């Protein structure tokens, strides 16, 4: 009987294997030697598809960017710039939170990554179409990336242990309930993100109103 053929090596197969390694063990687990072993191929064969490890990690990061919902920026969508920015931020954070180990790569910016560039283009274009000056639209895109990637890099609640003896009231009079934070991690972290996001949007809304007063801020029709 003929031996079963191994699946052909491809960029997608390499990226899926690298993504699984990053998710399970972190960025340091990824090497061309480890990936080759996981895929059952020789190390040099990876270089037919990627020049180095950094390119592989860039591709993994781009698969996460591709999971971000951008439909709120479509011309046919009725959401205003604030609602669209809010809903996009929630989707972006959800994608990053599902793959926290790749966040440091994403935090460096999109570079040449196609999906990452589509995200940046959609946000910037939507803000300009809403009437924000291009420089302010750039600031908003940067601000949102700082906030969202920062929130996905770690958990505030997980930074506290679930041992109540660790927070002696004699030393920490206001941390009597801190040992409960770990078991309520999602509630605490989601609540913190939503509070910060709404505060950010409130501040941007004030700036938007100030720009509009002299009559210089005129929303543009959404692009077809």
Short mmCIF file of C-alpha atoms in Angstrom, two decimals:
data_model
loop_
_atom_site.label_atom_id
_atom_site.label_comp_id
_atom_site.label_asym_id
_atom_site.label_seq_id
_atom_site.Cartn_x
_atom_site.Cartn_y
_atom_site.Cartn_z
CA UNK A 1 0.00 0.00 0.00
CA UNK A 2 1.16 3.49 -0.77
CA UNK A 3 2.15 5.53 2.26
CA UNK A 4 -0.19 8.49 2.95
CA UNK A 5 1.22 11.73 1.69
CA UNK A 6 2.01 14.49 4.14
CA UNK A 7 0.05 17.69 3.62
CA UNK A 8 1.95 20.10 1.42
CA UNK A 9 3.72 22.87 3.29
CA UNK A 10 2.10 26.27 2.74
CA UNK A 11 2.10 29.72 4.27
CA UNK A 12 -1.29 29.09 5.83
CA UNK A 13 -0.17 25.84 7.40
CA UNK A 14 2.94 27.47 8.85
CA UNK A 15 0.93 30.40 10.21
CA UNK A 16 -1.65 28.11 11.81
CA UNK A 17 1.07 26.08 13.52
CA UNK A 18 2.88 29.22 14.69
CA UNK A 19 -0.37 30.73 15.96
CA UNK A 20 -1.16 27.61 17.95
CA UNK A 21 2.32 27.72 19.52
CA UNK A 22 2.00 31.39 20.39
CA UNK A 23 -1.42 30.86 21.94
CA UNK A 24 -0.34 27.88 24.03
CA UNK A 25 3.23 28.77 24.98
CA UNK A 26 3.96 32.39 24.07
CA UNK A 27 6.22 34.17 21.61
CA UNK A 28 9.43 32.61 22.89
CA UNK A 29 8.19 29.15 21.93
CA UNK A 30 8.29 30.02 18.23
CA UNK A 31 11.44 29.18 16.32
CA UNK A 32 11.96 27.85 12.83
CA UNK A 33 13.38 24.64 14.30
CA UNK A 34 10.37 24.13 16.58
CA UNK A 35 7.92 24.92 13.80
CA UNK A 36 9.62 22.54 11.41
CA UNK A 37 9.36 19.78 14.01
CA UNK A 38 5.68 20.55 14.62
CA UNK A 39 5.00 20.41 10.89
CA UNK A 40 7.13 17.33 10.23
CA UNK A 41 9.38 19.07 7.71
CA UNK A 42 12.99 20.17 7.48
CA UNK A 43 13.84 23.61 8.83
CA UNK A 44 15.09 25.07 5.53
CA UNK A 45 11.76 24.32 3.85
CA UNK A 46 10.15 27.10 5.90
CA UNK A 47 12.35 29.63 4.14
CA UNK A 48 10.57 28.93 0.89
CA UNK A 49 7.62 30.78 2.43
CA UNK A 50 9.06 33.16 5.04
CA UNK A 51 12.44 34.81 5.32
CA UNK A 52 12.64 34.60 9.11
CA UNK A 53 10.77 34.17 12.39
CA UNK A 54 9.70 37.83 12.49
CA UNK A 55 7.86 37.44 9.19
CA UNK A 56 6.04 34.41 10.56
CA UNK A 57 4.99 36.30 13.69
CA UNK A 58 3.85 39.22 11.54
CA UNK A 59 1.64 36.82 9.60
CA UNK A 60 0.22 35.39 12.84
CA UNK A 61 -0.52 38.90 14.06
CA UNK A 62 -2.29 39.70 10.82
CA UNK A 63 -4.64 36.74 11.22
CA UNK A 64 -5.75 38.31 14.51
CA UNK A 65 -6.26 41.72 12.87
CA UNK A 66 -8.40 39.98 10.25
CA UNK A 67 -10.79 38.90 13.03
CA UNK A 68 -11.67 42.52 13.90
CA UNK A 69 -15.13 43.60 12.77
CA UNK A 70 -15.00 46.63 10.45
CA UNK A 71 -18.63 46.58 9.29
CA UNK A 72 -19.52 49.60 11.41
CA UNK A 73 -17.39 51.73 9.09
CA UNK A 74 -19.21 50.64 5.93
CA UNK A 75 -20.94 53.39 3.96
CA UNK A 76 -24.29 51.63 4.39
CA UNK A 77 -23.98 51.47 8.19
CA UNK A 78 -26.05 54.03 10.10
CA UNK A 79 -23.86 54.33 13.20
CA UNK A 80 -22.28 57.73 13.85
CA UNK A 81 -18.54 58.04 14.40
CA UNK A 82 -18.79 57.62 18.19
CA UNK A 83 -20.93 54.48 18.10
CA UNK A 84 -18.79 53.03 15.31
CA UNK A 85 -15.59 53.70 17.23
CA UNK A 86 -17.06 52.12 20.36
CA UNK A 87 -18.24 48.96 18.62
CA UNK A 88 -14.98 48.60 16.70
CA UNK A 89 -12.96 48.98 19.91
CA UNK A 90 -14.99 46.23 21.59
CA UNK A 91 -14.42 43.91 18.62
CA UNK A 92 -10.71 44.76 18.47
CA UNK A 93 -10.21 44.06 22.16
CA UNK A 94 -12.11 40.77 21.90
CA UNK A 95 -9.81 39.62 19.09
CA UNK A 96 -6.71 40.57 21.05
CA UNK A 97 -7.98 39.08 24.31
CA UNK A 98 -8.47 35.75 22.55
CA UNK A 99 -4.78 35.77 21.55
CA UNK A 100 -2.99 37.77 24.29
CA UNK A 101 0.51 36.46 23.59
CA UNK A 102 0.61 38.03 20.12
CA UNK A 103 -0.39 41.48 21.42
CA UNK A 104 3.23 42.75 21.75
CA UNK A 105 3.67 42.18 18.01
CA UNK A 106 0.39 43.92 17.19
CA UNK A 107 1.29 46.81 19.49
CA UNK A 108 4.19 47.72 17.20
CA UNK A 109 1.71 48.79 14.53
CA UNK A 110 0.58 47.32 11.21
CA UNK A 111 3.81 47.80 9.26
CA UNK A 112 3.14 46.05 5.94
CA UNK A 113 0.50 43.63 7.24
CA UNK A 114 -2.57 43.77 4.92
CA UNK A 115 -5.29 43.10 7.52
CA UNK A 116 -3.69 45.50 9.99
CA UNK A 117 -3.49 48.18 7.32
CA UNK A 118 -7.17 47.64 6.47
CA UNK A 119 -8.03 48.28 10.11
CA UNK A 120 -5.97 51.48 10.19
CA UNK A 121 -7.42 52.64 6.88
CA UNK A 122 -11.01 52.00 7.99
CA UNK A 123 -10.65 53.90 11.26
CA UNK A 124 -8.82 56.86 9.74
CA UNK A 125 -11.20 57.07 6.79
CA UNK A 126 -14.27 56.94 9.00
CA UNK A 127 -13.00 59.71 11.25
CA UNK A 128 -12.11 61.96 8.30
CA UNK A 129 -15.49 61.24 6.69
CA UNK A 130 -17.14 62.26 9.98
CA UNK A 131 -15.44 65.62 9.74
CA UNK A 132 -12.39 65.22 11.92
CA UNK A 133 -9.31 66.98 10.49
CA UNK A 134 -6.80 64.41 9.19
CA UNK A 135 -4.28 65.19 11.92
CA UNK A 136 -6.90 64.64 14.62
CA UNK A 137 -8.09 61.47 12.88
CA UNK A 138 -4.50 60.19 13.06
CA UNK A 139 -4.35 61.03 16.77
CA UNK A 140 -7.62 59.17 17.38
CA UNK A 141 -6.36 56.07 15.61
CA UNK A 142 -3.14 56.12 17.64
CA UNK A 143 -4.99 56.81 20.89
CA UNK A 144 -7.38 53.93 20.36
CA UNK A 145 -4.56 51.53 19.54
CA UNK A 146 -2.67 52.53 22.70
CA UNK A 147 -5.76 52.02 24.83
CA UNK A 148 -6.95 48.76 23.30
CA UNK A 149 -3.59 47.00 23.06
CA UNK A 150 -2.71 48.18 26.56
CA UNK A 151 -5.91 46.70 27.94
CA UNK A 152 -5.18 43.38 26.24
CA UNK A 153 -1.57 43.12 27.43
CA UNK A 154 -2.54 42.15 30.94
CA UNK A 155 -5.27 41.78 33.52
CA UNK A 156 -5.63 44.20 36.40
CA UNK A 157 -7.66 41.71 38.41
CA UNK A 158 -5.20 38.87 37.85
CA UNK A 159 -2.52 41.01 39.48
CA UNK A 160 -4.01 40.23 42.90
CA UNK A 161 -3.78 36.85 44.63
CA UNK A 162 -6.85 35.09 46.02
CA UNK A 163 -5.36 34.83 49.52
CA UNK A 164 -7.01 37.30 51.88
CA UNK A 165 -4.09 37.05 54.31
CA UNK A 166 -1.92 38.77 51.69
CA UNK A 167 -3.72 42.06 52.29
CA UNK A 168 -3.47 42.75 55.99
CA UNK A 169 -5.75 45.72 56.85
CA UNK A 170 -3.01 47.05 59.09
CA UNK A 171 -0.83 47.52 56.02
CA UNK A 172 -3.45 47.99 53.29
CA UNK A 173 -6.60 49.42 54.88
CA UNK A 174 -8.40 49.78 51.54
CA UNK A 175 -7.63 46.36 50.04
CA UNK A 176 -9.79 44.19 52.27
CA UNK A 177 -11.65 42.77 49.25
CA UNK A 178 -8.69 42.61 46.86
CA UNK A 179 -8.40 38.83 47.21
CA UNK A 180 -11.79 38.54 45.46
CA UNK A 181 -10.60 40.28 42.29
CA UNK A 182 -8.93 37.23 40.75
CA UNK A 183 -12.12 35.18 40.70
CA UNK A 184 -14.00 38.13 39.21
CA UNK A 185 -11.36 38.84 36.59
CA UNK A 186 -13.58 39.10 33.53
CA UNK A 187 -16.16 41.27 35.26
CA UNK A 188 -13.49 43.62 36.60
CA UNK A 189 -11.43 43.84 33.42
CA UNK A 190 -14.44 44.20 31.11
CA UNK A 191 -15.89 46.87 33.39
CA UNK A 192 -12.59 48.76 33.46
CA UNK A 193 -12.32 48.64 29.67
CA UNK A 194 -15.87 49.89 29.14
CA UNK A 195 -15.41 52.67 31.71
CA UNK A 196 -12.19 53.82 30.06
CA UNK A 197 -13.63 53.56 26.57
CA UNK A 198 -16.67 55.65 27.44
CA UNK A 199 -14.46 58.24 29.14
CA UNK A 200 -12.30 58.41 26.01
CA UNK A 201 -15.32 58.81 23.76
CA UNK A 202 -16.83 61.45 26.05
CA UNK A 203 -13.61 63.43 25.78
CA UNK A 204 -13.51 63.06 22.00
CA UNK A 205 -17.15 64.13 21.77
CA UNK A 206 -16.30 67.32 23.65
CA UNK A 207 -13.44 68.02 21.25
CA UNK A 208 -15.71 67.31 18.31
CA UNK A 209 -18.21 69.84 19.61
CA UNK A 210 -15.49 72.45 20.12
CA UNK A 211 -14.25 72.00 16.57
CA UNK A 212 -17.78 72.42 15.26
CA UNK A 213 -18.42 75.78 16.93
CA UNK A 214 -16.51 77.95 14.46
CA UNK A 215 -18.21 76.13 11.60
CA UNK A 216 -15.04 74.40 10.50
CA UNK A 217 -16.17 70.85 11.17
CA UNK A 218 -18.34 69.53 8.39
CA UNK A 219 -19.03 65.80 8.17
CA UNK A 220 -18.33 64.44 4.72
CA UNK A 221 -20.68 62.05 2.98
CA UNK A 222 -19.66 58.45 3.54
CA UNK A 223 -17.61 57.07 0.70
CA UNK A 224 -19.39 54.62 -1.62
#
